[in-house]
Coordinates of C-alpha atoms and ligand atoms in Angstrom, one line a residue:
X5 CA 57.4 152.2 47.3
X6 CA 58.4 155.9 48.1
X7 CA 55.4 157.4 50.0
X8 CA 55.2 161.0 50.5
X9 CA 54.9 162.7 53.5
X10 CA 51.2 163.6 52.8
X11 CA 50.1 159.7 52.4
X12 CA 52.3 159.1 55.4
X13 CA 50.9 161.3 58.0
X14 CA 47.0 160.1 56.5
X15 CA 48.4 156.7 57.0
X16 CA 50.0 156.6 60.3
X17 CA 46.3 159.2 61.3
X18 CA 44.5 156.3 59.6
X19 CA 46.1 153.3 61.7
X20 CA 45.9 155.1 65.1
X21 CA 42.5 156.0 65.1
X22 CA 41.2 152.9 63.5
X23 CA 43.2 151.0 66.6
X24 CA 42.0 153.2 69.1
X25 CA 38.4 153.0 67.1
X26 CA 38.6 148.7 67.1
X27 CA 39.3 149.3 70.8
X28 CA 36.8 150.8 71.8
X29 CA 34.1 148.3 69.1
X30 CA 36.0 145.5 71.4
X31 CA 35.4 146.7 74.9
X32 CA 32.0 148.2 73.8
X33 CA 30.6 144.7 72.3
X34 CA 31.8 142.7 75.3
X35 CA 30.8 145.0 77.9
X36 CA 26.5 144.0 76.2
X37 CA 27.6 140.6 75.8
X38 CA 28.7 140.4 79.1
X39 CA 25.6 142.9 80.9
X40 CA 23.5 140.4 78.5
X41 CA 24.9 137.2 80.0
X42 CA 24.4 138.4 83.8
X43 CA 20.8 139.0 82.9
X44 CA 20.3 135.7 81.6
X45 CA 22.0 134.3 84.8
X46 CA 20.0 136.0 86.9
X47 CA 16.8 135.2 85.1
X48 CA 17.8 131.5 85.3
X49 CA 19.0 131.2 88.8
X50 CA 15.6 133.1 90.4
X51 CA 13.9 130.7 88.4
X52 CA 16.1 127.9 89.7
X53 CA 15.7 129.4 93.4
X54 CA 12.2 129.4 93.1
X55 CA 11.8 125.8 91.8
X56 CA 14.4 124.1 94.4
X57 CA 11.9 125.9 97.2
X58 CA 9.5 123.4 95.9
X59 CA 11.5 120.5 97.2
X60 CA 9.2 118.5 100.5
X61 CA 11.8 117.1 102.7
X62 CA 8.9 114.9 104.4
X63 CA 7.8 113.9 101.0
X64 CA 11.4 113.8 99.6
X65 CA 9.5 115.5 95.9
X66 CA 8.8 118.1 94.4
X67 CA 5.3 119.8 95.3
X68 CA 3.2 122.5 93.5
X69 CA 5.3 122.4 90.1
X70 CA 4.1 125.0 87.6
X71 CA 3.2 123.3 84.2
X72 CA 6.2 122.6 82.1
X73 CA 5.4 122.2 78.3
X74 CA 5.9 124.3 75.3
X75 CA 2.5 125.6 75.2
X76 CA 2.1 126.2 79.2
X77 CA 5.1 128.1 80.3
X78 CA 6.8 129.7 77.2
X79 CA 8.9 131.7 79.2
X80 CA 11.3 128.8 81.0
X81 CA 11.7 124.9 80.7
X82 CA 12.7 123.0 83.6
X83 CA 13.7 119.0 84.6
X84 CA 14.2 117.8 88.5
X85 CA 17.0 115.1 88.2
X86 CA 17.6 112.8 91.4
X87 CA 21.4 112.0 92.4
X88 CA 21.2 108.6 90.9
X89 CA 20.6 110.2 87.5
X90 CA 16.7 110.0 87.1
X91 CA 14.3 112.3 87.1
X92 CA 11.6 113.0 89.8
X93 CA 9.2 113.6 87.2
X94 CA 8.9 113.1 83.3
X95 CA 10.4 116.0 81.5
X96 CA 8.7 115.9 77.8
X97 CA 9.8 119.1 76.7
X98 CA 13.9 117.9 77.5
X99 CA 13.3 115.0 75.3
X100 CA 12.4 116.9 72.0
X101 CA 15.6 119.1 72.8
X102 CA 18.3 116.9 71.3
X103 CA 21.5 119.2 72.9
X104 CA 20.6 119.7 76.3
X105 CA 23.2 117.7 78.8
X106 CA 22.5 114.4 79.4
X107 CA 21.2 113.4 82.9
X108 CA 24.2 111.5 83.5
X109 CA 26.3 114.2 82.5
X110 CA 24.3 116.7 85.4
X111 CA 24.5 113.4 88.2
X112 CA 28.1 114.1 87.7
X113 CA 28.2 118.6 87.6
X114 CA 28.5 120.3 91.5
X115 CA 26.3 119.8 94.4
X116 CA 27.2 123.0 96.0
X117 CA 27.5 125.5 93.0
X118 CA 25.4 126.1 90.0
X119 CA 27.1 125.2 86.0
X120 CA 25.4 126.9 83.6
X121 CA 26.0 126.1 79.7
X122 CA 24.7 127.2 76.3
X123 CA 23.3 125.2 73.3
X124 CA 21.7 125.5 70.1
X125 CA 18.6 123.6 68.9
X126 CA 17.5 124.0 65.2
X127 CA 18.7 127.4 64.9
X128 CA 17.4 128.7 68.2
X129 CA 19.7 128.8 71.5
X130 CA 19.4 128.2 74.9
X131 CA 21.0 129.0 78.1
X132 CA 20.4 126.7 81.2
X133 CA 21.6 126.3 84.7
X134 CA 22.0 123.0 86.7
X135 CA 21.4 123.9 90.1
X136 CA 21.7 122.2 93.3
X137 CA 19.0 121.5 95.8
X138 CA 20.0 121.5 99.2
X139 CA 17.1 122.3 101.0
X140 CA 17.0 121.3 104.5
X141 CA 20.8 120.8 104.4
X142 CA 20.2 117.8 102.5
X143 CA 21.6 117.3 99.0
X144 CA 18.2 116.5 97.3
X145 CA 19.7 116.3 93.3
X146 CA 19.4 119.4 90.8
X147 CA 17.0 121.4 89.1
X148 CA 17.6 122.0 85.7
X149 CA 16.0 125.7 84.1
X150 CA 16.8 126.5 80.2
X151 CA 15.7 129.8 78.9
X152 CA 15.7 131.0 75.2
X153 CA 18.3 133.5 74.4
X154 CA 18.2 133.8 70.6
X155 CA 16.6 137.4 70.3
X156 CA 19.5 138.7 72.7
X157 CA 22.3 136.4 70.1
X158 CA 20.8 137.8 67.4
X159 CA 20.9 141.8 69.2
X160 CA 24.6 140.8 69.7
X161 CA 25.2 139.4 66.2
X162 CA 23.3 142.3 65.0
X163 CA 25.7 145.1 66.9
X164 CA 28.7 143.1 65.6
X165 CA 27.8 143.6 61.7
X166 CA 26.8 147.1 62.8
X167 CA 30.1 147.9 64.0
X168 CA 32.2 146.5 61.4
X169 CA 30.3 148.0 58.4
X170 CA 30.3 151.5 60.3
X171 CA 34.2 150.5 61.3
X172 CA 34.7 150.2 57.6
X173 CA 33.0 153.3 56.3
X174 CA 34.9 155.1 59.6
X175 CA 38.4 153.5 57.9
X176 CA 37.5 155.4 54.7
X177 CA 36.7 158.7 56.0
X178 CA 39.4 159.0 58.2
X179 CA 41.9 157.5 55.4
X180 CA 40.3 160.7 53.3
X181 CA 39.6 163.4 56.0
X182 CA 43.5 162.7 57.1
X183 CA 44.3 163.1 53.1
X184 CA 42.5 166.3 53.2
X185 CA 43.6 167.2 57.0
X186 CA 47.7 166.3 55.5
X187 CA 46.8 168.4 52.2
X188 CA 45.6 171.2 54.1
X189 CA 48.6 171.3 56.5
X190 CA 51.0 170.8 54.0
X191 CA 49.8 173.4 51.5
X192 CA 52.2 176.1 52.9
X193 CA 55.1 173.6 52.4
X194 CA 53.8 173.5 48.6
X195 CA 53.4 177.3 48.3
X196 CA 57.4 177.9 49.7
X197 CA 58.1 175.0 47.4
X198 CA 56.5 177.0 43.8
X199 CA 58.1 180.3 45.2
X200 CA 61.8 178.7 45.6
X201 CA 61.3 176.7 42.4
X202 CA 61.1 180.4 40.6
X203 CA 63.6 181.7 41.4
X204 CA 67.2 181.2 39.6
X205 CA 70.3 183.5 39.4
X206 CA 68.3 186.5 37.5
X207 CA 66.0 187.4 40.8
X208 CA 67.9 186.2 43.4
X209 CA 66.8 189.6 44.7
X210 CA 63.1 188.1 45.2
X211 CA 61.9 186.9 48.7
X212 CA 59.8 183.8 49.9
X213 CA 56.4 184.3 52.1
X214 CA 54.8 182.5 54.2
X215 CA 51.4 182.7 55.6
X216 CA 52.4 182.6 59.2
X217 CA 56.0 184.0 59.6
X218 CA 56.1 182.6 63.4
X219 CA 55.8 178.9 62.8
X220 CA 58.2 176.0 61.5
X221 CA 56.9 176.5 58.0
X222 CA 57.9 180.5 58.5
X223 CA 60.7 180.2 60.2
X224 CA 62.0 177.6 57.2
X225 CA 60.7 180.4 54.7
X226 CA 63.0 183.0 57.1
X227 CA 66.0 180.5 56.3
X228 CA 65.8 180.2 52.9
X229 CA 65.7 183.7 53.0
X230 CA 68.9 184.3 54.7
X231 CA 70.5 182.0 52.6
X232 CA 69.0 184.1 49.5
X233 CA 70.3 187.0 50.8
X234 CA 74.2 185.8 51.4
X235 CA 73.3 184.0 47.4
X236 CA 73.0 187.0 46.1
X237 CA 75.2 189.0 47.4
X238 CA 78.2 186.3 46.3
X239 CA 76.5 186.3 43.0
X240 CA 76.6 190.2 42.9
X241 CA 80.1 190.1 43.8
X242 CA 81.3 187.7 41.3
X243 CA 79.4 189.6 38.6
X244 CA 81.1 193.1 39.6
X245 CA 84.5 190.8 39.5
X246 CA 83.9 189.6 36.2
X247 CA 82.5 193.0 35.2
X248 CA 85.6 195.4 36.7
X249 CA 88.2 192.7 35.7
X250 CA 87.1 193.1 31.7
X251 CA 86.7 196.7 31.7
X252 CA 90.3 196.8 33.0
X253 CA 91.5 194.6 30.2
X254 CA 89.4 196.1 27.3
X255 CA 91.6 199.2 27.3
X256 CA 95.2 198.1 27.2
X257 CA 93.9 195.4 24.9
X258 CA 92.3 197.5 22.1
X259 CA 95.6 199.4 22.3
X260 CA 97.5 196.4 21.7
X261 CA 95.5 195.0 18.9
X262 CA 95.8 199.0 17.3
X263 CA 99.6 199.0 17.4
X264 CA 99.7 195.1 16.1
X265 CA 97.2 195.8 13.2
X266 CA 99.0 198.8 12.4
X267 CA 102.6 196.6 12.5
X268 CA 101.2 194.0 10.8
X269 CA 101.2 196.3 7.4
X270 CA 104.3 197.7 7.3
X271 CA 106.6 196.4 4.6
X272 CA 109.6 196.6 6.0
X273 CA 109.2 193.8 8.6
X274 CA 110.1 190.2 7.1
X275 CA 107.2 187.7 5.7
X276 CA 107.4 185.1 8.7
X277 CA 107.4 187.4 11.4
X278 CA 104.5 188.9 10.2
X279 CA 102.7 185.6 9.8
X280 CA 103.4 185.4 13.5
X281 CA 102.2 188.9 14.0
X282 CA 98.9 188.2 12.0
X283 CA 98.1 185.5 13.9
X284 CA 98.6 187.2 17.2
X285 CA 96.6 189.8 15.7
X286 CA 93.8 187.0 15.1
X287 CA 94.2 185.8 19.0
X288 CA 94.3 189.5 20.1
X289 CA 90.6 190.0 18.0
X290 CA 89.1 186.9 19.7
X291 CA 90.4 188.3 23.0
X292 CA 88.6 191.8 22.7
X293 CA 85.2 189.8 21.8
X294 CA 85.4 187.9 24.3
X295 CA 85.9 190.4 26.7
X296 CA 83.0 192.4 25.2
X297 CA 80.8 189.2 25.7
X298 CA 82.0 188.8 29.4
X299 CA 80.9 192.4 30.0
X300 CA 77.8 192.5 28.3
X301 CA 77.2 189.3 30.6
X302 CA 78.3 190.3 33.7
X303 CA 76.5 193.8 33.4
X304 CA 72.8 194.2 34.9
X305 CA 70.1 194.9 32.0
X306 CA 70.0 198.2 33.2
X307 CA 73.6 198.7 33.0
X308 CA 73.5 198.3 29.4
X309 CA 70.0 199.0 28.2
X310 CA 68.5 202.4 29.0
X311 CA 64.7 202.5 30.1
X312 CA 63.2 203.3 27.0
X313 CA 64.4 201.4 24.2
X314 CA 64.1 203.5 20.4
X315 CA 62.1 201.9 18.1
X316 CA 64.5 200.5 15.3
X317 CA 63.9 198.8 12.0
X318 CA 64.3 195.0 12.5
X319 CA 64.2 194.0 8.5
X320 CA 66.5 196.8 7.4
X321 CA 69.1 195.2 9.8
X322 CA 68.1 191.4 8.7
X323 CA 69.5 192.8 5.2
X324 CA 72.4 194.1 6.6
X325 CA 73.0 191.2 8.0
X326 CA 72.5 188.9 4.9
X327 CA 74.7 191.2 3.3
X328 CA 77.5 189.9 6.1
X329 CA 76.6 186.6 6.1
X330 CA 77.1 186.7 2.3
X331 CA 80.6 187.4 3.2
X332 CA 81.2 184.8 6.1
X333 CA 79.6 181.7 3.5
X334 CA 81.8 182.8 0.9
X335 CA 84.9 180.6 2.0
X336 CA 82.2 177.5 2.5
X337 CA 80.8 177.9 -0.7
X338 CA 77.2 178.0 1.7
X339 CA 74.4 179.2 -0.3
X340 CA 72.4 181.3 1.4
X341 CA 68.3 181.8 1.2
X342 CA 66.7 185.0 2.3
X343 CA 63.0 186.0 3.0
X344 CA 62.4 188.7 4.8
X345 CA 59.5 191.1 5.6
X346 CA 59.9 194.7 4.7
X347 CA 59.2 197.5 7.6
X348 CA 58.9 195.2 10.8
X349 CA 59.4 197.4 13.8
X350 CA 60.7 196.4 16.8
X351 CA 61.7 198.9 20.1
X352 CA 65.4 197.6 20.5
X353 CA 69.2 198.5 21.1
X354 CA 70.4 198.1 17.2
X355 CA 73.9 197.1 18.5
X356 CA 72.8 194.5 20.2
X357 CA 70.1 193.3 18.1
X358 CA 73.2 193.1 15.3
X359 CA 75.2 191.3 17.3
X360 CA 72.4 188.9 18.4
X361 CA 72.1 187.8 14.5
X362 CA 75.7 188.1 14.0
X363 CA 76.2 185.2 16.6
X364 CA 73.4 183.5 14.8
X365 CA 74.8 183.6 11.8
X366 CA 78.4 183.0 12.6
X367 CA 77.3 179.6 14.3
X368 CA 74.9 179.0 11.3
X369 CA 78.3 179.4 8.9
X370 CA 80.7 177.5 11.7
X371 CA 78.7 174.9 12.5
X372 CA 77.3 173.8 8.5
X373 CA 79.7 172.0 6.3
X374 CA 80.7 173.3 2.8
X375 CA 78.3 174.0 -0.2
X376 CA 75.2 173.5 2.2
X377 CA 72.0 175.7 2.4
X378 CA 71.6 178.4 5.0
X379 CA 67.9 179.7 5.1
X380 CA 67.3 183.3 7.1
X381 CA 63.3 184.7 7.4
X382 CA 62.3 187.1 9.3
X383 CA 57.9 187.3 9.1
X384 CA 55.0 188.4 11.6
X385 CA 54.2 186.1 14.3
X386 CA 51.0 187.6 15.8
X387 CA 52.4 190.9 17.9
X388 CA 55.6 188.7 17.3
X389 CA 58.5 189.5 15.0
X390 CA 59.8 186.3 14.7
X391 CA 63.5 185.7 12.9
X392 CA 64.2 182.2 12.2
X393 CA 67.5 180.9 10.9
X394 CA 68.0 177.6 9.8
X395 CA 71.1 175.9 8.9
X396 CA 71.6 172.2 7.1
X397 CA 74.7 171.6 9.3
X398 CA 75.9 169.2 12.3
X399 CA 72.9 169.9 14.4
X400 CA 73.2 169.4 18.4
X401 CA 72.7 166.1 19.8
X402 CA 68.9 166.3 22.3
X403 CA 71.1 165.6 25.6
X404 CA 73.0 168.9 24.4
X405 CA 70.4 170.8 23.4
X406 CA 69.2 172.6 27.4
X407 CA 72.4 173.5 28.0
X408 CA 73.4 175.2 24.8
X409 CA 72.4 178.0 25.7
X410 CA 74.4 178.7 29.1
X411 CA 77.8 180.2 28.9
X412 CA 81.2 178.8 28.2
X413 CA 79.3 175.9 27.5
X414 CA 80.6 174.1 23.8
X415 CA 79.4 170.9 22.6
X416 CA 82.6 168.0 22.6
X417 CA 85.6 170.2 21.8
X418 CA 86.9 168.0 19.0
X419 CA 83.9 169.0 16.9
X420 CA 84.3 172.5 17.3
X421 CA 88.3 172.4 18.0
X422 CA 88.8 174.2 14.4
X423 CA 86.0 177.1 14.4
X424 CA 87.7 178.0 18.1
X425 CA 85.0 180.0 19.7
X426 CA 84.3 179.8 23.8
X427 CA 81.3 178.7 24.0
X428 CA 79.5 182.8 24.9
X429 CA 77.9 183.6 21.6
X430 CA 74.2 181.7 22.7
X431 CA 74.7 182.9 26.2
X432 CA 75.0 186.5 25.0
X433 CA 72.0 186.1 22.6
X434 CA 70.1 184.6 25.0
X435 CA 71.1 187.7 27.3
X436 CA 70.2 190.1 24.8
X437 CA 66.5 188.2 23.7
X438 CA 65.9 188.5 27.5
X439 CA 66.6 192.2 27.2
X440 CA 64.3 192.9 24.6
X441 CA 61.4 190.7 26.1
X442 CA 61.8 188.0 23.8
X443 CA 62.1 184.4 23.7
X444 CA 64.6 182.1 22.1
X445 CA 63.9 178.6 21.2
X446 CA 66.2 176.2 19.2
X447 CA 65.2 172.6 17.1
X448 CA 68.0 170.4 16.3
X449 CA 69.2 167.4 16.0
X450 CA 72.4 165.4 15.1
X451 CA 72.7 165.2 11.9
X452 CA 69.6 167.0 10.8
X453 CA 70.4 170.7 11.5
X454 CA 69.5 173.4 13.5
X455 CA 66.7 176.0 13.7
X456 CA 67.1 179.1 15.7
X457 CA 63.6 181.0 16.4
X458 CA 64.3 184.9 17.6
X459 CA 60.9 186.3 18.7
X460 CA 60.2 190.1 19.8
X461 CA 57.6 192.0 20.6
X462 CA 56.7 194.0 18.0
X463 CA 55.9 198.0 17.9
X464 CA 53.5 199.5 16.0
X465 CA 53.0 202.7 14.9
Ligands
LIG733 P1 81.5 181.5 20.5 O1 80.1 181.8 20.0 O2 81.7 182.0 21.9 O3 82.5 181.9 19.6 P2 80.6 178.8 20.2 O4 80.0 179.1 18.9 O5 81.2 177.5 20.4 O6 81.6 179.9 20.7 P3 77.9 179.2 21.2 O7 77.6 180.1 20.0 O8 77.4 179.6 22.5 O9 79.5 178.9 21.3 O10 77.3 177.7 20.9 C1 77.4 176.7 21.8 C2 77.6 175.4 21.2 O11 76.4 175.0 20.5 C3 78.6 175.4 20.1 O12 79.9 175.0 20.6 C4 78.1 174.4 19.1 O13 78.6 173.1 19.4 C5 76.6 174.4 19.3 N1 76.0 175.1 18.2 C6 75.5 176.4 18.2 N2 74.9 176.7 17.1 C7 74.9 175.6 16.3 C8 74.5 175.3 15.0 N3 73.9 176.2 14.2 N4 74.7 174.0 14.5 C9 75.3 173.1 15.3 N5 75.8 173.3 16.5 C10 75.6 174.6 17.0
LIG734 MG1 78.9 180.9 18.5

């Protein structure tokens, strides 16, 4: 299981302090158990003291004993057992108690130091000491004192189930509080993360904050920064490159293509060599367009858009463009359907707008087999004019379909081997969409066609 760094720092926050928390619950409970024990000690061993003081040596016996029966003396018990094992006096209350140590058992315990042992009678326990007489430097047998000590078990049993189900509920509010702590901590790492995930190669020019500029998380933001900065400027370079390098070829190209086109009429050369010549003529015309693509690409929206756009008619250039199209399906035999909305206005650069349908439509024509359908609308979408063009053709396989739209990018060349484009036409519509503060959006599927959806803003007037 892959944990994030979140649910590991609330873990490893969880573990510590629970450890350090159990700990202390340890030390704690046997620090009373053990304060409660040298009570209980004491308490028997004064009692014992006191008892073994009663010892005659004249009379080798016991004189002045206390009363020693459950109802007389609740507080302690007590048994005087001679060396041989038997007991200087009848002990009635030691006979009811089934546990306590057998007389034997105490003729054979210390005659110098005390033994003191627990047991439990019907639920209740008791702690007793065997303790040595030696009065008179005599070893006179042992007095035996037992004490109740249930109400202190039951304290200590008590603070146990107390500090578990507190340890428990502890667990959980640290497990959460860390969650929350970790959450808290890592929110700037979250907010860097949103701000780099927006940006891509149109504002490389954008910069990532931080709330505190002076710690790690800052000084990571400061990086990133940096490594903007040097991003952009490669990016900017390469642009100008692609830029300056097509200006320089547009010129000396359109001459060519002139001089060619105007070769390629005159009578007087022979028929093959102006096959040839018709041909080059063909390669020099894809050439210039896609030269005019690479420049409308590599130029800033700026560069080629001025400020404020004009406002232009968007359906009289949808007719214009059927009226193209018309020309393009001929060779396929495509029938084309039309539907479109008179008087849509749209503030736009007509060229480019042109050009964006153009592509459209050539890939609509290109990419649909003969005697198919091609359907064009153009309609109101809300404060959308929306174009859609739909074709019945190939369609683009889904793993295709999100890069379609980036350039030089052409689906498995043997498909498209014969309609010998370079893959720019999308990228440049895309370009020009973006332009004109529109979206793009394209449905397809092998097999099943393709659906291009243009949307603009629309003006009003
Ligand atoms: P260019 O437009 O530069 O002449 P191109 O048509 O191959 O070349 P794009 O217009 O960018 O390039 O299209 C990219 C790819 O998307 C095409 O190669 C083609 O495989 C696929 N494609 C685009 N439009 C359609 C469509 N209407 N039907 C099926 N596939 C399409
Ligand atoms: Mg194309």
């Amino acid at each position: 299981m892959k944990l994030t760094i979140r649910g590991k720092l609330s873990i490893v926050y969880t573990v510590v302090l629970f450890t350090l928390l159990t700990g202390f619950c340890i030390i704690l409970y046997h620090a009373i158990a053990f304060s409660f024990q040298s009570k209980t000690r004491n308490e028997l061993l004064t009692n014992a003291h006191k008892l073994s003081e009663r010892f005659d040596n004249k009379s080798q016996t016991f004189t002045d004993l206390p009363e020693n029966d459950f109802n007389a003396n609740p507080l302690y018990w007590f048994r005087m057992i001679k060396p041989d094992a038997s007991l200087y006096r009848p002990a009635p209350v030691f006979s009811v108690m089934k546990n306590t140590a057998s007389t034997s058992k105490v003729a054979q315990s210390s005659k110098t130091e005390p033994w003191f042992y627990n047991f439990e009678e019907e639920s209740q326990w008791f702690s007793s000491v065997v303790f040595p007489v030696n009065e008179g430097k005599q070893f006179s047998g042992w007095v035996e004192v037992v004490i109740p000590v249930t109400e202190g078990k039951r304290i200590l049993n008590y603070i146990a189930v107390l500090m578990f189900s507190l340890g428990i509920v502890i667990v959980l509010l640290l497990f959460f509080s860390g969650r929350f702590l970790a959450r808290k901590t890592l929110a700037p790492v979250e907010q860097i993360r949103k701000q780099v995930d927006d940006i891509y190669e149109k504002n490389l020019s954008s910069r990532i904050t931080s709330p505190n500029p002076s710690d790690e998380l800052g000084q990571l933001a400061g990086t990133f920064n940096l490594l903007l900065q040097r991003l952009e400027k490669a990016f900017d370079s390469q642009q100008q490159f692609i830029a300056d390098a097509s200006h320089e070829l547009k010129t000396p190209l359109t001459i060519l293509r002139t001089h060619w086109e105007k070769l390629v009429t005159q009578k007087d050369i022979p028929y093959h060599y102006r096959i040839h010549m018709q041909s080059d003529v063909d390669e020099l015309v894809r050439l210039s367009s896609l030269i005019n693509n690479l420049l409308l690409l590599a130029s800033t929206k700026e560069g080629i858009f001025p400020d404020e756009l004009p406002i232009i008619n968007f359906s009289k250039l949808t007719h214009a463009l059927y009226d193209d199209i018309l020309v393009l399906a001929e060779s396929k035999n495509q029938q084309i359907r039309v539907s479109i909305t008179e008087n849509i206005l749209i503030k736009g650069d007509k060229t480019r707008i042109y050009q964006l349908l153009l592509n459209l439509a050539d890939n609509a024509v290109k990419y649909t087999p003969q005697n198919e359908w091609i359907d064009i609308r153009l309609q109101h979408d809300n404060l959308w004019a929306e174009f859609i063009i739909k074709d019945n053709g190939i369609g683009i396989p889904e793993k295709n379909l999100p890069h379609v739209l980036e350039r030089f990018y052409r689906i498995d060349k043997s498909r498209s081997r014969k309609t010998g484009g370079y893959g720019l036409g999308l990228a440049v519509c895309k370009t020009i969409v973006e332009a004109h503060k529109g979206r793009i959006t394209i449905n397809s599927g092998i097999n099943q066609g393709t659906t291009l959806i243009v949307k603009i803003p629309l003006e009003t007037v």
